[in-house]
């Protein structure tokens, strides 16, 4: 591996969307008693909810 160069690197702009803050909002929904059970959330949704819960705890 080479050592540090004497010329500094230029500034780097992050990729689009990397710094966007998104807020997950849970909305209460009313469901009829006769309605079938809703499908469980998919893996991406479960991970996003856990990530949001971890951020909230900090």
XYZ file of C-alpha atoms in Angstrom:
58
model
C 0.000 0.000 0.000
C 1.331 3.459 -0.820
C 1.770 6.269 1.665
C -0.129 9.559 1.737
C 0.209 11.751 -1.316
C 1.282 15.351 -1.145
C -1.689 16.520 -3.200
C -5.017 16.660 -1.348
C -8.087 15.082 -2.849
C -11.003 17.206 -3.964
C -14.249 17.228 -2.054
C -16.576 14.315 -2.623
C -20.339 14.750 -2.869
C -22.274 11.786 -1.443
C -24.453 9.748 -3.747
C -28.016 11.080 -4.145
C -30.291 9.955 -1.348
C -27.488 8.922 1.008
C -28.102 11.815 3.370
C -31.863 12.002 3.130
C -33.703 11.529 6.376
C -36.872 9.498 6.104
C -39.481 9.216 8.808
C -41.507 6.057 9.232
C -44.967 6.863 10.486
C -47.228 4.253 11.978
C -50.903 4.880 11.402
C -53.612 3.108 13.345
C -56.096 1.379 11.064
C -59.566 0.136 11.961
C -60.339 -3.363 10.702
C -63.692 -5.130 10.663
C -64.016 -8.153 12.938
C -64.953 -10.302 9.946
C -61.978 -9.211 7.847
C -59.200 -11.770 7.246
C -55.909 -11.313 9.093
C -53.575 -8.873 7.324
C -50.398 -10.247 5.780
C -47.300 -9.934 7.990
C -44.844 -7.185 6.996
C -42.098 -8.184 4.587
C -38.426 -8.361 5.555
C -37.567 -4.842 4.381
C -40.425 -3.358 6.404
C -39.495 -5.323 9.532
C -35.875 -4.180 9.263
C -36.920 -0.541 8.710
C -39.166 -0.629 11.784
C -36.378 -2.106 13.927
C -33.927 0.497 12.622
C -36.352 3.300 13.470
C -36.905 1.880 16.951
C -33.133 1.743 17.559
C -32.730 5.380 16.479
C -35.558 6.438 18.783
C -33.938 4.743 21.796
C -30.637 6.624 21.433
